[in-house]
Amino acid sequence: MSKNKKGKLFVVTGPSGVGKGTILADFFKNNKNGVFYSVSMTTRKPRPAEKNGVDYIFVSKDEFLKAVQNDEFLEWAEYSGNLYGTNKNTVFEKLNAGINVILEIETQGAKKIMAKFPDCITIFIVPPSIEELESRLRGRNTESEEAVQKRMNAVREELKMLDKYQYNILNDELQSACCKLQSVYEYEINHEE
Ligand code: ADP
Ligand code: 5GP
């Protein structure tokens, strides 16, 4: 890789519970060098297994809004009653250092990134069905009934955007979805415009 070659920006999106986190955990197990997961800031409360600074930077609403005022975000959005945002400086630092960056964000944020970075690579993870999606979300056992309802209410709108993304990966059989993400990644990092 030449010294001034920039990293590529990947956006992984899709409805809550579709398996984005699971697929990316597998991806990062197999890809340790040259690629960076952008840890977002959120006002959502941490789930029992989540670690501050690893899964998210967990902050109060005031802290988040201060970061908005200070122009710290590349994009941010309200989703299901909580605020989520991508740190601008970190992403630019990595891309400028030739490191590829992966954002795992919801669809409003993905739209903003696509407008700002026309060359970003967008991947939408598709559920096998809405019923299976709801069953996964409930099976994860991390959301209250109200939060499950809010997340499910967003799904039909999110699925309408399917054809706006460069890649759709169906997450039916997990290993097959993981292999597809790996193939997309390898193709894109070896492919020059
Ligand atoms: P997201 O990050 O998109 O919200 P998760 O990765 O947390 O979704 O996955 C939601 C739930 O679905 C988890 O309990 C996960 O283990 C499960 N899951 C993910 N992919 C599959 C799959 N292909 N088949 C069955 N269950 C899956
Ligand atoms: P969760 O609460 O399940 O962790 O995340 C809810 C949704 O917010 C998921 O679709 C996740 O991808 C998305 N998300 C996480 N971080 C960000 C971010 O920085 N910006 C945006 N727009 N969405 C995010």
Coordinates of N, CA and C and ligand atoms in Angstrom, one line a residue, residues 13-25 47 79 104 125 128 132-133 135-143 151 170-177, ligand 1:
T13 N -25.5 -1.4 7.5 CA -26.7 -1.0 8.0 C -27.8 -2.1 7.9
G14 N -29.0 -1.8 8.4 CA -30.1 -2.8 8.3 C -30.9 -2.6 9.6
P15 N -32.0 -3.3 9.7 CA -32.9 -3.1 10.9 C -32.3 -3.7 12.1
S16 N -32.8 -3.2 13.2 CA -32.3 -3.7 14.5 C -32.7 -5.2 14.6
G17 N -31.7 -6.0 15.1 CA -32.0 -7.4 15.3 C -31.7 -8.3 14.1
V18 N -31.3 -7.7 13.0 CA -31.0 -8.4 11.8 C -29.7 -9.3 11.8
G19 N -28.8 -8.8 12.7 CA -27.6 -9.6 12.9 C -26.3 -8.8 12.5
K20 N -26.4 -7.5 12.4 CA -25.3 -6.6 12.0 C -24.1 -6.9 13.0
G21 N -24.4 -6.8 14.3 CA -23.4 -6.9 15.3 C -22.7 -8.3 15.3
T22 N -23.6 -9.3 15.1 CA -23.1 -10.7 15.1 C -22.2 -10.9 13.9
I23 N -22.6 -10.4 12.7 CA -21.8 -10.6 11.5 C -20.4 -9.8 11.6
L24 N -20.5 -8.6 12.2 CA -19.3 -7.8 12.3 C -18.4 -8.4 13.4
A25 N -18.9 -9.0 14.4 CA -18.0 -9.6 15.4 C -17.2 -10.7 14.7
R47 N -26.3 -2.3 27.8 CA -26.9 -3.6 28.1 C -25.9 -4.3 29.0
Y79 N -32.8 7.4 17.1 CA -33.4 6.1 16.7 C -34.0 5.5 17.9
E104 N -21.1 0.9 11.8 CA -22.4 0.1 11.9 C -23.4 1.0 12.4
I125 N -27.9 -5.3 5.5 CA -28.1 -6.7 5.9 C -29.7 -6.9 5.9
P128 N -34.4 -12.6 6.7 CA -35.1 -13.6 5.9 C -36.6 -13.2 5.8
E132 N -39.1 -13.4 11.3 CA -37.8 -13.9 11.8 C -37.0 -12.8 12.5
L133 N -37.1 -11.6 11.9 CA -36.4 -10.4 12.5 C -37.0 -10.2 13.9
S135 N -38.4 -12.2 15.9 CA -38.1 -13.4 16.8 C -36.6 -13.2 17.2
R136 N -35.7 -12.8 16.3 CA -34.3 -12.5 16.7 C -34.2 -11.4 17.7
L137 N -34.9 -10.3 17.5 CA -34.9 -9.2 18.4 C -35.4 -9.6 19.8
R138 N -36.5 -10.3 19.8 CA -37.0 -10.8 21.1 C -36.0 -11.8 21.7
G139 N -35.5 -12.7 20.9 CA -34.6 -13.7 21.4 C -33.3 -13.2 22.0
R140 N -32.9 -12.0 21.5 CA -31.7 -11.4 22.1 C -31.9 -11.0 23.5
N141 N -33.2 -10.7 23.8 CA -33.5 -10.4 25.2 C -32.9 -9.2 25.8
T142 N -32.7 -8.2 25.0 CA -32.0 -7.0 25.5 C -33.0 -5.8 25.6
E143 N -34.1 -5.9 24.9 CA -35.0 -4.7 24.8 C -36.3 -4.9 25.6
R151 N -38.7 -0.5 17.6 CA -37.7 -0.9 16.6 C -38.5 -1.6 15.4
L170 N -28.2 -11.1 2.5 CA -29.3 -11.8 3.3 C -28.7 -12.6 4.5
N171 N -29.2 -12.2 5.7 CA -28.7 -13.0 6.8 C -29.7 -14.1 7.2
D172 N -29.6 -15.2 6.4 CA -30.5 -16.3 6.7 C -29.6 -17.3 7.5
E173 N -28.7 -17.9 6.8 CA -27.7 -18.8 7.5 C -26.5 -17.9 7.8
L174 N -26.2 -17.9 9.1 CA -25.2 -16.9 9.6 C -23.8 -17.0 8.9
Q175 N -23.3 -18.2 8.8 CA -21.9 -18.3 8.2 C -21.9 -17.9 6.7
S176 N -23.0 -18.1 6.0 CA -23.1 -17.7 4.6 C -23.1 -16.2 4.5
A177 N -23.8 -15.5 5.5 CA -23.8 -14.0 5.5 C -22.4 -13.5 5.8
Ligands
ADP1 P1 -28.2 -6.2 15.2 O1 -26.8 -5.9 15.6 O2 -28.5 -6.0 13.8 O3 -29.2 -5.4 16.1 P2 -27.6 -8.8 16.4 O4 -26.3 -9.1 15.8 O5 -27.6 -8.3 17.9 O6 -28.4 -7.7 15.6 O7 -28.5 -10.1 16.3 C1 -29.8 -10.2 16.9 C2 -30.0 -11.6 17.4 O8 -30.1 -12.5 16.3 C3 -28.9 -12.1 18.3 O9 -29.4 -12.8 19.4 C4 -28.1 -13.0 17.3 O10 -27.4 -14.0 18.0 C5 -29.2 -13.5 16.4 N1 -28.7 -13.9 15.0 C6 -27.9 -13.1 14.3 N2 -27.8 -13.7 13.0 C7 -28.5 -14.8 13.1 C8 -28.8 -15.9 12.1 N3 -28.3 -15.9 10.9 N4 -29.7 -16.8 12.5 C9 -30.3 -16.9 13.7 N5 -30.0 -15.9 14.6 C10 -29.2 -14.9 14.3

